[in-house]
CSV table of C-alpha atoms in Angstrom, one decimal:
chain,number,residue,atom,x,y,z
Z,1,ALA,CA,-170.7,-81.2,-44.7
Z,2,VAL,CA,-173.4,-80.3,-43.1
Z,3,GLU,CA,-173.3,-79.7,-39.3
Z,4,LEU,CA,-175.4,-78.8,-36.4
Z,5,PRO,CA,-175.6,-75.1,-35.5
Z,6,GLY,CA,-173.6,-74.3,-32.2
Z,7,THR,CA,-170.7,-73.4,-30.9
Z,8,PHE,CA,-169.2,-77.4,-30.0
Z,9,ARG,CA,-168.8,-78.7,-33.5
Z,10,THR,CA,-167.0,-82.1,-34.0
Z,11,THR,CA,-165.6,-84.5,-36.4
Z,12,GLY,CA,-166.2,-88.3,-36.9
Z,13,GLY,CA,-167.7,-91.0,-39.2
Z,14,GLY,CA,-171.3,-92.3,-39.2
Z,15,SER,CA,-173.3,-88.9,-40.0
Z,16,ARG,CA,-173.4,-86.3,-42.6
Z,17,LEU,CA,-173.7,-83.6,-39.7
Z,18,GLY,CA,-170.3,-84.0,-39.0
Z,19,LEU,CA,-171.2,-85.7,-35.6
Z,20,ALA,CA,-169.8,-88.1,-34.1
Z,21,MET,CA,-171.7,-90.7,-32.9
Z,22,PRO,CA,-170.2,-92.8,-30.2
Z,23,SER,CA,-170.1,-96.0,-29.0
Z,24,LEU,CA,-172.5,-95.8,-25.6
Z,25,PRO,CA,-173.4,-98.1,-23.4
Z,26,GLY,CA,-177.3,-99.7,-24.4
Z,27,ALA,CA,-176.8,-97.8,-27.7
Z,28,ALA,CA,-176.4,-101.4,-29.6
Z,29,ASP,CA,-179.5,-102.5,-28.7
Z,30,ARG,CA,-181.8,-99.5,-29.5
Z,31,CYS,CA,-183.2,-99.3,-33.6
Z,32,ARG,CA,-183.6,-95.5,-33.3
Z,33,PRO,CA,-181.8,-93.1,-31.5
Z,34,ASN,CA,-182.4,-91.2,-27.9
Z,35,ILE,CA,-182.2,-87.3,-28.2
Z,36,LEU,CA,-182.2,-85.3,-24.7
Z,37,LEU,CA,-183.6,-81.8,-25.5
Z,38,THR,CA,-182.9,-79.5,-22.7
Z,39,GLY,CA,-182.5,-75.8,-22.1
Z,40,THR,CA,-183.8,-72.9,-20.1
Z,41,PRO,CA,-188.0,-72.6,-19.9
Z,42,GLY,CA,-189.2,-70.3,-23.0
Z,43,THR,CA,-186.2,-71.2,-25.2
Z,44,GLY,CA,-188.5,-73.2,-27.5
Z,45,LYS,CA,-188.1,-76.7,-26.1
Z,46,THR,CA,-191.7,-77.8,-26.7
Z,47,THR,CA,-192.4,-76.2,-30.3
Z,48,THR,CA,-189.0,-78.0,-31.5
Z,49,CYS,CA,-190.1,-81.0,-30.3
Z,50,GLU,CA,-193.4,-81.3,-31.7
Z,51,MET,CA,-191.7,-80.4,-34.9
Z,52,LEU,CA,-189.1,-83.1,-34.6
Z,53,VAL,CA,-191.6,-85.9,-34.1
Z,54,GLU,CA,-193.6,-84.7,-37.0
Z,55,ALA,CA,-190.2,-84.8,-39.2
Z,56,THR,CA,-189.1,-88.0,-37.4
Z,57,GLY,CA,-192.0,-89.9,-36.3
Z,58,MET,CA,-189.7,-90.4,-32.9
Z,59,ARG,CA,-192.1,-89.9,-29.8
Z,60,HIS,CA,-191.8,-86.7,-27.2
Z,61,VAL,CA,-191.4,-87.8,-23.6
Z,62,ASP,CA,-192.1,-83.9,-21.9
Z,63,VAL,CA,-191.0,-84.8,-18.5
Z,64,GLY,CA,-192.4,-81.4,-16.6
Z,65,ARG,CA,-195.5,-83.4,-18.2
Z,66,TRP,CA,-194.7,-86.4,-16.6
Z,67,VAL,CA,-193.7,-85.8,-13.5
Z,68,ARG,CA,-196.8,-83.8,-12.7
Z,69,GLU,CA,-199.5,-86.8,-14.0
Z,70,GLN,CA,-197.8,-89.4,-12.7
Z,71,SER,CA,-197.2,-87.5,-9.2
Z,72,LEU,CA,-193.0,-88.2,-9.9
Z,73,HIS,CA,-192.1,-85.5,-7.0
Z,74,SER,CA,-192.2,-84.8,-3.6
Z,75,GLY,CA,-194.2,-81.9,-3.1
Z,76,ARG,CA,-194.8,-78.7,-4.7
Z,77,ASP,CA,-192.3,-75.7,-4.7
Z,78,GLU,CA,-195.0,-72.4,-4.5
Z,79,GLU,CA,-192.7,-69.8,-4.2
Z,80,PHE,CA,-191.9,-70.7,-7.8
Z,81,ASP,CA,-194.8,-72.8,-8.6
Z,82,CYS,CA,-193.3,-76.0,-9.2
Z,83,TYR,CA,-192.7,-79.5,-8.5
Z,84,PHE,CA,-189.5,-80.9,-6.3
Z,85,VAL,CA,-189.4,-83.4,-8.7
Z,86,ASP,CA,-188.2,-86.8,-7.9
Z,87,GLU,CA,-185.4,-87.9,-9.4
Z,88,ASP,CA,-185.5,-91.3,-8.7
Z,89,LYS,CA,-189.6,-91.9,-9.8
Z,90,VAL,CA,-188.8,-89.9,-12.7
Z,91,CYS,CA,-185.5,-92.7,-14.3
Z,92,ASP,CA,-187.9,-95.5,-13.0
Z,93,ALA,CA,-190.6,-94.6,-15.1
Z,94,LEU,CA,-188.8,-93.8,-17.8
Z,95,GLU,CA,-186.1,-96.5,-18.2
Z,96,ASP,CA,-188.5,-99.4,-20.2
Z,97,VAL,CA,-189.9,-96.1,-22.3
Z,98,VAL,CA,-186.2,-95.3,-23.6
Z,99,ALA,CA,-185.2,-98.5,-23.8
Z,100,ALA,CA,-185.9,-99.3,-27.3
Z,101,GLY,CA,-185.3,-95.6,-28.7
Z,102,GLY,CA,-187.1,-93.2,-30.7
Z,103,VAL,CA,-187.5,-91.5,-28.3
Z,104,ILE,CA,-186.6,-87.4,-27.8
Z,105,VAL,CA,-186.2,-86.6,-23.7
Z,106,ASP,CA,-187.7,-82.9,-22.8
Z,107,HIS,CA,-187.0,-81.6,-19.4
Z,108,HIS,CA,-184.9,-77.9,-18.7
Z,109,SER,CA,-182.9,-80.0,-16.5
Z,110,CYS,CA,-180.6,-83.3,-17.5
Z,111,ASP,CA,-178.1,-84.3,-15.2
Z,112,PHE,CA,-179.5,-86.5,-13.6
Z,113,PHE,CA,-180.7,-88.8,-16.3
Z,114,PRO,CA,-178.4,-92.0,-17.4
Z,115,GLU,CA,-175.7,-90.7,-19.5
Z,116,ARG,CA,-176.2,-94.3,-21.6
Z,117,TRP,CA,-179.7,-93.1,-22.3
Z,118,PHE,CA,-178.9,-90.9,-25.1
Z,119,ASP,CA,-177.3,-90.8,-28.3
Z,120,LEU,CA,-177.8,-86.8,-28.8
Z,121,VAL,CA,-178.1,-83.5,-26.3
Z,122,LEU,CA,-179.5,-80.4,-27.8
Z,123,VAL,CA,-179.4,-77.6,-25.7
Z,124,LEU,CA,-181.2,-74.4,-26.7
Z,125,GLN,CA,-180.7,-71.4,-26.0
Z,126,ALA,CA,-182.4,-67.8,-27.1
Z,127,ASP,CA,-181.0,-64.1,-26.7
Z,128,THR,CA,-182.2,-62.6,-24.0
Z,129,ALA,CA,-184.7,-60.2,-25.0
Z,130,VAL,CA,-186.7,-63.0,-26.7
Z,131,LEU,CA,-186.8,-64.9,-23.6
Z,132,TYR,CA,-187.8,-62.3,-21.8
Z,133,GLU,CA,-191.0,-61.9,-23.7
Z,134,ARG,CA,-191.7,-65.6,-24.2
Z,135,LEU,CA,-191.4,-65.5,-20.2
Z,136,LYS,CA,-193.4,-62.6,-19.4
Z,137,THR,CA,-196.3,-63.8,-21.7
Z,138,ARG,CA,-196.3,-66.9,-19.4
Z,139,GLY,CA,-197.3,-65.0,-16.8
Z,140,TYR,CA,-193.9,-65.6,-14.6
Z,141,SER,CA,-193.6,-63.3,-11.7
Z,142,ASP,CA,-190.9,-61.4,-12.0
Z,143,LYS,CA,-188.9,-63.8,-9.5
Z,144,LYS,CA,-189.1,-66.9,-11.3
Z,145,LEU,CA,-188.8,-64.7,-14.3
Z,146,SER,CA,-185.3,-63.2,-13.1
Z,147,GLU,CA,-183.6,-66.9,-12.0
Z,148,ASN,CA,-184.9,-68.6,-14.8
Z,149,MET,CA,-183.0,-65.2,-17.3
Z,150,GLU,CA,-180.0,-66.0,-14.9
Z,151,CYS,CA,-179.6,-69.0,-15.4
Z,152,GLU,CA,-179.9,-68.7,-19.4
Z,153,ILE,CA,-177.2,-65.8,-19.2
Z,154,MET,CA,-174.9,-67.9,-17.1
Z,155,ASN,CA,-175.2,-71.0,-19.5
Z,156,VAL,CA,-176.2,-73.0,-16.5
Z,157,CYS,CA,-177.8,-75.9,-19.3
Z,158,LEU,CA,-175.2,-75.4,-21.1
Z,159,GLU,CA,-172.5,-76.1,-18.7
Z,160,GLU,CA,-174.9,-78.7,-16.9
Z,161,ALA,CA,-174.6,-80.5,-20.3
Z,162,MET,CA,-171.4,-80.3,-20.7
Z,163,GLU,CA,-170.9,-82.2,-17.3
Z,164,SER,CA,-172.6,-85.2,-17.6
Z,165,TYR,CA,-172.6,-86.1,-21.1
Z,166,LYS,CA,-169.8,-86.8,-23.6
Z,167,SER,CA,-168.8,-83.5,-25.0
Z,168,GLU,CA,-168.7,-84.8,-28.7
Z,169,ILE,CA,-172.9,-85.7,-28.4
Z,170,VAL,CA,-173.4,-82.4,-26.2
Z,171,GLN,CA,-174.7,-79.3,-29.5
Z,172,GLN,CA,-176.5,-76.0,-28.6
Z,173,MET,CA,-178.8,-74.5,-30.8
Z,174,GLN,CA,-180.4,-71.5,-31.4
Z,175,SER,CA,-183.7,-70.7,-31.1
Z,176,ASN,CA,-184.9,-67.4,-31.4
Z,177,THR,CA,-186.9,-67.6,-34.2
Z,178,VAL,CA,-189.4,-69.9,-36.4
Z,179,GLU,CA,-186.7,-70.3,-39.0
Z,180,GLN,CA,-183.9,-71.0,-36.7
Z,181,MET,CA,-186.4,-73.6,-35.3
Z,182,GLU,CA,-187.0,-75.0,-38.3
Z,183,GLU,CA,-183.4,-75.3,-39.5
Z,184,ASN,CA,-182.7,-77.2,-36.7
Z,185,VAL,CA,-185.5,-79.9,-37.0
Z,186,GLU,CA,-184.1,-79.6,-40.6
Z,187,ARG,CA,-180.6,-81.1,-39.5
Z,188,VAL,CA,-181.5,-83.2,-36.7
Z,189,ALA,CA,-183.7,-85.1,-38.2
Z,190,GLN,CA,-181.4,-85.3,-41.2
Z,191,TRP,CA,-179.1,-86.8,-38.7
Z,192,VAL,CA,-182.1,-89.0,-37.1
Z,193,ALA,CA,-182.1,-90.7,-40.7
Z,194,ASP,CA,-178.3,-91.0,-41.0
Z,195,TRP,CA,-177.6,-92.8,-37.5
Z,196,LYS,CA,-177.6,-96.0,-36.9
Z,197,PRO,CA,-176.8,-97.9,-33.6
Z,198,GLN,CA,-173.0,-98.6,-33.1
Z,199,THR,CA,-170.9,-101.6,-32.3
Z,200,THR,CA,-168.4,-102.3,-29.6
């Protein structure tokens, strides 16, 4: 059986990836699965989402863009050059979008979304040298770069995902190279093709 790459491997029926498909509240109402893709900035979330959209036809929701364009925030953090996300507003705005399924939600933080929304949670990770170069290329300030590097080293996004969702749906994926991204997308696309709504 083909497995999603990563430390957290699971067994169970319903997927050629060996990834269990637990019965989540609300999942039976969806005709396609929802995926949450998270990770430290610079780990390749946007690129991976774009590739997944092309491979699966799913809809990509970039939460950061939604926050900016729909003013789903309570102001701006000038020190870190970002917005203070209003989590309640974000969840209200996304509720109807994710209800039908077939959505990939992309955000660096994942602990405020309802657990029932997602059938698979992907945590992208990158080696520190790779991540440093990506963030440096983006023009991050030294303080912002240091903060994000520390988050990756301390596995903050992975721990947040493991604490917020059932461990059997959380997968970590290395995202250092285009080849790794392509392999990740191929395996996730197969999982999507195999997915079926779960009944309780």
